Amino acid sequence: MEKFLNMTEWNVGIKTDSLMDYMGCRNLGLILDGIFMSDVALVALFSCEDKIVEIDRLKECVARILRFLSGYSEEFGFILPVLGLIYVDEKANAEVKNKINQWAADQDWHRGDFSIVVLTDSDKSKNVEDYLNKVLGAPSTAWKQLELKPRDIKDIISSIQSKMRALESSAEHESLISAILQVLEEGTGEPINNWLDNRKEDIKKLMMEGGREDDKQQAHSPREVN
């Protein structure tokens, strides 16, 4: 794995053998090649040896190491997504490769605490060093193909109108949304003020109607005789 480790900029410099001993993960067929961290992510790079005997125990060790690194980094104020990058040689046992490939989808295992990515020699688009550069580099480097543009106000209005047509809402709600759209389009708060004035008038009418109903009930109720 030496050819993949020209990553001194992000290499944490932890003695990986000592960490593997501390975590009880030595001699299981798993090698911790390096730990890398940037302000974007924390990555532990593993590689598998030719012979792996206890695949389930190996899985437990990967989780233990990644959770340990996550907790340790948080103690120093680094709250980052944690990624386990596992390099599996093409010569590895087919059953072992299949099981390791299934780890990433096992949500009951990682519970969102970390992510797993499995790389092989045959997948040239996922060369280890290239992948590390993409994951650890600035977002503009990792996602340079994305060109973000501010949305035009007309696009926003059109999007809201489209969603409103798909919703079942009250007349009052629809009138409020219409007033908000007018504000966006005209750049003035007058439509909202008009909407509020209309609602005040509605409330006054309801109060007046309620008062008249009370008067009618009092007029028809029998008077008390002293």
Short mmCIF file of C-alpha atoms in Angstrom, two decimals:
data_model
loop_
_atom_site.label_atom_id
_atom_site.label_comp_id
_atom_site.label_asym_id
_atom_site.label_seq_id
_atom_site.Cartn_x
_atom_site.Cartn_y
_atom_site.Cartn_z
CA MET A 1 0.00 0.00 0.00
CA GLU A 2 3.00 2.32 0.05
CA LYS A 3 2.20 3.57 -3.45
CA PHE A 4 -1.08 4.99 -2.13
CA LEU A 5 0.31 6.80 0.89
CA ASN A 6 1.93 9.95 -0.49
CA MET A 7 -0.61 11.89 1.55
CA THR A 8 1.59 13.62 4.13
CA GLU A 9 -0.66 16.69 4.10
CA TRP A 10 -3.47 14.78 5.80
CA ASN A 11 -1.64 11.89 7.48
CA VAL A 12 -2.38 12.02 11.22
CA GLY A 13 0.84 10.18 12.05
CA ILE A 14 -0.60 7.73 14.58
CA LYS A 15 1.35 4.51 15.08
CA THR A 16 -1.14 2.18 13.48
CA ASP A 17 0.46 -1.02 14.80
CA SER A 18 0.17 0.25 18.36
CA LEU A 19 -3.45 1.22 17.78
CA MET A 20 -4.25 -2.22 16.37
CA ASP A 21 -2.66 -3.83 19.44
CA TYR A 22 -4.59 -1.52 21.75
CA MET A 23 -7.87 -2.37 20.02
CA GLY A 24 -7.12 -6.11 19.99
CA CYS A 25 -7.19 -6.28 16.21
CA ARG A 26 -3.76 -7.63 15.30
CA ASN A 27 -3.23 -10.86 13.35
CA LEU A 28 -6.77 -11.05 12.00
CA GLY A 29 -5.87 -10.44 8.38
CA LEU A 30 -6.52 -6.70 8.51
CA ILE A 31 -3.88 -3.99 8.18
CA LEU A 32 -4.46 -0.38 9.19
CA ASP A 33 -2.33 1.44 6.62
CA GLY A 34 -2.95 4.97 7.74
CA ILE A 35 -5.29 7.52 9.29
CA PHE A 36 -5.98 10.74 7.42
CA MET A 37 -7.87 13.83 8.48
CA SER A 38 -8.76 17.17 6.96
CA ASP A 39 -11.39 19.77 7.79
CA VAL A 40 -13.76 17.74 5.60
CA ALA A 41 -13.51 14.16 6.87
CA LEU A 42 -11.56 11.55 8.83
CA VAL A 43 -10.52 8.44 6.90
CA ALA A 44 -9.03 5.17 8.15
CA LEU A 45 -7.38 3.23 5.33
CA PHE A 46 -7.41 -0.55 5.71
CA SER A 47 -6.13 -3.35 3.51
CA CYS A 48 -6.86 -7.05 3.73
CA GLU A 49 -4.22 -9.76 3.79
CA ASP A 50 -4.48 -12.86 1.63
CA LYS A 51 -5.83 -15.02 4.44
CA ILE A 52 -8.67 -13.91 6.68
CA VAL A 53 -9.89 -16.50 9.14
CA GLU A 54 -12.49 -14.77 11.33
CA ILE A 55 -14.44 -12.40 9.09
CA ASP A 56 -17.05 -11.58 11.77
CA ARG A 57 -14.37 -10.67 14.29
CA LEU A 58 -12.69 -8.58 11.61
CA LYS A 59 -15.94 -6.71 11.10
CA GLU A 60 -16.17 -5.98 14.82
CA CYS A 61 -12.61 -4.64 14.80
CA VAL A 62 -13.29 -2.25 11.92
CA ALA A 63 -16.30 -0.83 13.78
CA ARG A 64 -14.34 -0.59 17.04
CA ILE A 65 -11.48 1.31 15.41
CA LEU A 66 -13.73 3.73 13.52
CA ARG A 67 -15.85 4.50 16.57
CA PHE A 68 -12.70 4.97 18.64
CA LEU A 69 -11.27 7.43 16.10
CA SER A 70 -14.58 9.30 15.95
CA GLY A 71 -14.78 9.66 19.73
CA TYR A 72 -11.10 10.56 20.05
CA SER A 73 -11.33 13.28 17.41
CA GLU A 74 -14.44 14.74 19.07
CA GLU A 75 -12.49 15.08 22.33
CA PHE A 76 -10.17 17.44 20.48
CA GLY A 77 -13.06 19.39 18.97
CA PHE A 78 -13.06 17.76 15.53
CA ILE A 79 -16.58 16.63 14.65
CA LEU A 80 -16.22 15.05 11.23
CA PRO A 81 -17.79 12.29 9.14
CA VAL A 82 -15.77 9.10 9.58
CA LEU A 83 -15.01 6.81 6.65
CA GLY A 84 -13.46 3.36 6.59
CA LEU A 85 -11.74 2.84 3.25
CA ILE A 86 -11.02 -0.87 2.78
CA TYR A 87 -8.71 -1.96 -0.01
CA VAL A 88 -9.34 -5.57 -1.02
CA ASP A 89 -6.80 -7.24 -3.27
CA GLU A 90 -8.12 -9.00 -6.34
CA LYS A 91 -6.49 -12.21 -5.12
CA ALA A 92 -8.56 -12.24 -1.94
CA ASN A 93 -11.02 -15.04 -1.29
CA ALA A 94 -14.29 -14.48 -3.18
CA GLU A 95 -16.43 -15.18 -0.11
CA VAL A 96 -14.42 -12.71 1.96
CA LYS A 97 -14.73 -10.02 -0.73
CA ASN A 98 -18.47 -10.59 -0.92
CA LYS A 99 -18.94 -10.26 2.84
CA ILE A 100 -16.80 -7.12 3.08
CA ASN A 101 -18.77 -5.57 0.22
CA GLN A 102 -21.95 -6.16 2.23
CA TRP A 103 -20.69 -4.21 5.25
CA ALA A 104 -21.50 -0.81 3.74
CA ALA A 105 -25.19 -1.69 3.47
CA ASP A 106 -25.46 -3.12 6.99
CA GLN A 107 -27.12 -0.17 8.74
CA ASP A 108 -27.81 -2.17 11.90
CA TRP A 109 -24.05 -2.53 12.20
CA HIS A 110 -22.71 0.98 11.59
CA ARG A 111 -25.93 2.84 12.60
CA GLY A 112 -24.73 5.92 10.76
CA ASP A 113 -21.67 6.28 13.02
CA PHE A 114 -19.37 5.80 10.04
CA SER A 115 -19.35 4.82 6.38
CA ILE A 116 -17.56 2.03 4.55
CA VAL A 117 -16.15 2.10 1.02
CA VAL A 118 -14.51 -0.97 -0.52
CA LEU A 119 -11.92 -0.51 -3.27
CA THR A 120 -10.19 -3.04 -5.52
CA ASP A 121 -7.45 -2.98 -8.14
CA SER A 122 -9.89 -3.57 -10.97
CA ASP A 123 -11.87 -0.44 -10.15
CA LYS A 124 -9.50 2.13 -11.62
CA SER A 125 -11.98 4.97 -11.15
CA LYS A 126 -11.64 4.40 -7.40
CA ASN A 127 -7.89 4.39 -7.12
CA VAL A 128 -7.11 4.72 -3.43
CA GLU A 129 -5.03 7.87 -3.65
CA ASP A 130 -7.51 9.57 -5.98
CA TYR A 131 -10.33 8.63 -3.65
CA LEU A 132 -8.52 10.05 -0.64
CA ASN A 133 -7.92 13.29 -2.53
CA LYS A 134 -11.61 13.57 -3.36
CA VAL A 135 -12.82 12.76 0.14
CA LEU A 136 -10.30 14.84 2.08
CA GLY A 137 -9.93 17.74 -0.32
CA ALA A 138 -11.97 20.92 -0.32
CA PRO A 139 -15.61 20.51 -1.38
CA SER A 140 -14.88 22.61 -4.47
CA THR A 141 -12.31 19.96 -5.48
CA ALA A 142 -14.52 16.98 -4.75
CA TRP A 143 -17.55 18.47 -6.46
CA LYS A 144 -15.98 20.72 -9.07
CA GLN A 145 -18.42 19.44 -11.70
CA LEU A 146 -21.28 21.13 -9.86
CA GLU A 147 -21.97 24.71 -10.80
CA LEU A 148 -24.19 26.37 -8.22
CA LYS A 149 -26.25 29.32 -9.41
CA PRO A 150 -28.67 31.47 -7.41
CA ARG A 151 -32.30 30.85 -8.30
CA ASP A 152 -34.13 33.61 -10.10
CA ILE A 153 -37.09 35.08 -8.19
CA LYS A 154 -39.41 34.00 -11.02
CA ASP A 155 -38.21 30.41 -10.61
CA ILE A 156 -38.94 30.56 -6.88
CA ILE A 157 -42.44 31.94 -7.48
CA SER A 158 -43.14 29.33 -10.13
CA SER A 159 -41.97 26.56 -7.79
CA ILE A 160 -44.24 27.77 -4.98
CA GLN A 161 -47.22 28.05 -7.32
CA SER A 162 -46.61 24.53 -8.59
CA LYS A 163 -46.53 23.13 -5.05
CA MET A 164 -49.66 25.07 -4.09
CA ARG A 165 -51.60 23.50 -6.96
CA ALA A 166 -50.74 20.07 -5.60
CA LEU A 167 -51.86 20.90 -2.05
CA GLU A 168 -55.31 21.01 -0.52
CA SER A 169 -55.49 24.13 1.60
CA SER A 170 -58.04 26.59 2.95
CA ALA A 171 -59.05 29.77 1.15
CA GLU A 172 -57.31 31.82 3.86
CA HIS A 173 -54.08 29.91 3.38
CA GLU A 174 -54.21 30.31 -0.38
CA SER A 175 -54.86 34.04 -0.09
CA LEU A 176 -51.87 34.41 2.26
CA ILE A 177 -49.57 32.55 -0.15
CA SER A 178 -50.84 34.73 -3.00
CA ALA A 179 -50.01 37.82 -0.95
CA ILE A 180 -46.51 36.49 -0.24
CA LEU A 181 -45.95 35.81 -3.93
CA GLN A 182 -47.00 39.37 -4.71
CA VAL A 183 -44.45 40.63 -2.18
CA LEU A 184 -41.72 38.58 -3.86
CA GLU A 185 -42.71 39.79 -7.30
CA GLU A 186 -43.36 43.46 -6.52
CA GLY A 187 -40.81 43.98 -3.75
CA THR A 188 -43.28 45.76 -1.49
CA GLY A 189 -45.02 44.76 1.74
CA GLU A 190 -48.37 46.25 0.72
CA PRO A 191 -49.99 42.90 -0.28
CA ILE A 192 -49.30 41.49 3.20
CA ASN A 193 -50.67 44.63 4.86
CA ASN A 194 -53.82 44.35 2.74
CA TRP A 195 -54.16 40.69 3.66
CA LEU A 196 -53.85 41.53 7.36
CA ASP A 197 -56.41 44.34 7.06
CA ASN A 198 -58.86 41.95 5.40
CA ARG A 199 -58.37 39.38 8.14
CA LYS A 200 -59.01 42.07 10.78
CA GLU A 201 -62.24 42.97 9.03
CA ASP A 202 -63.24 39.31 8.98
CA ILE A 203 -62.62 39.07 12.72
CA LYS A 204 -64.68 42.21 13.39
CA LYS A 205 -67.58 40.80 11.37
CA LEU A 206 -67.44 37.54 13.27
CA MET A 207 -67.41 39.38 16.59
CA MET A 208 -70.37 41.56 15.54
CA GLU A 209 -72.33 38.54 14.36
CA GLY A 210 -71.55 36.78 17.61
CA GLY A 211 -72.75 39.80 19.57
CA ARG A 212 -76.04 39.90 17.66
CA GLU A 213 -76.60 36.21 18.32
CA ASP A 214 -76.08 36.81 22.04
CA ASP A 215 -78.63 39.67 21.97
CA LYS A 216 -81.19 37.44 20.25
CA GLN A 217 -80.73 34.70 22.81
CA GLN A 218 -81.14 37.15 25.67
CA ALA A 219 -84.28 38.63 24.08
CA HIS A 220 -85.94 35.23 23.78
CA SER A 221 -84.89 33.92 27.17
CA PRO A 222 -87.54 34.16 29.98
CA ARG A 223 -87.02 37.01 32.39
CA GLU A 224 -86.43 36.25 36.03
CA VAL A 225 -89.28 37.24 38.35
CA ASN A 226 -88.21 38.78 41.65
#
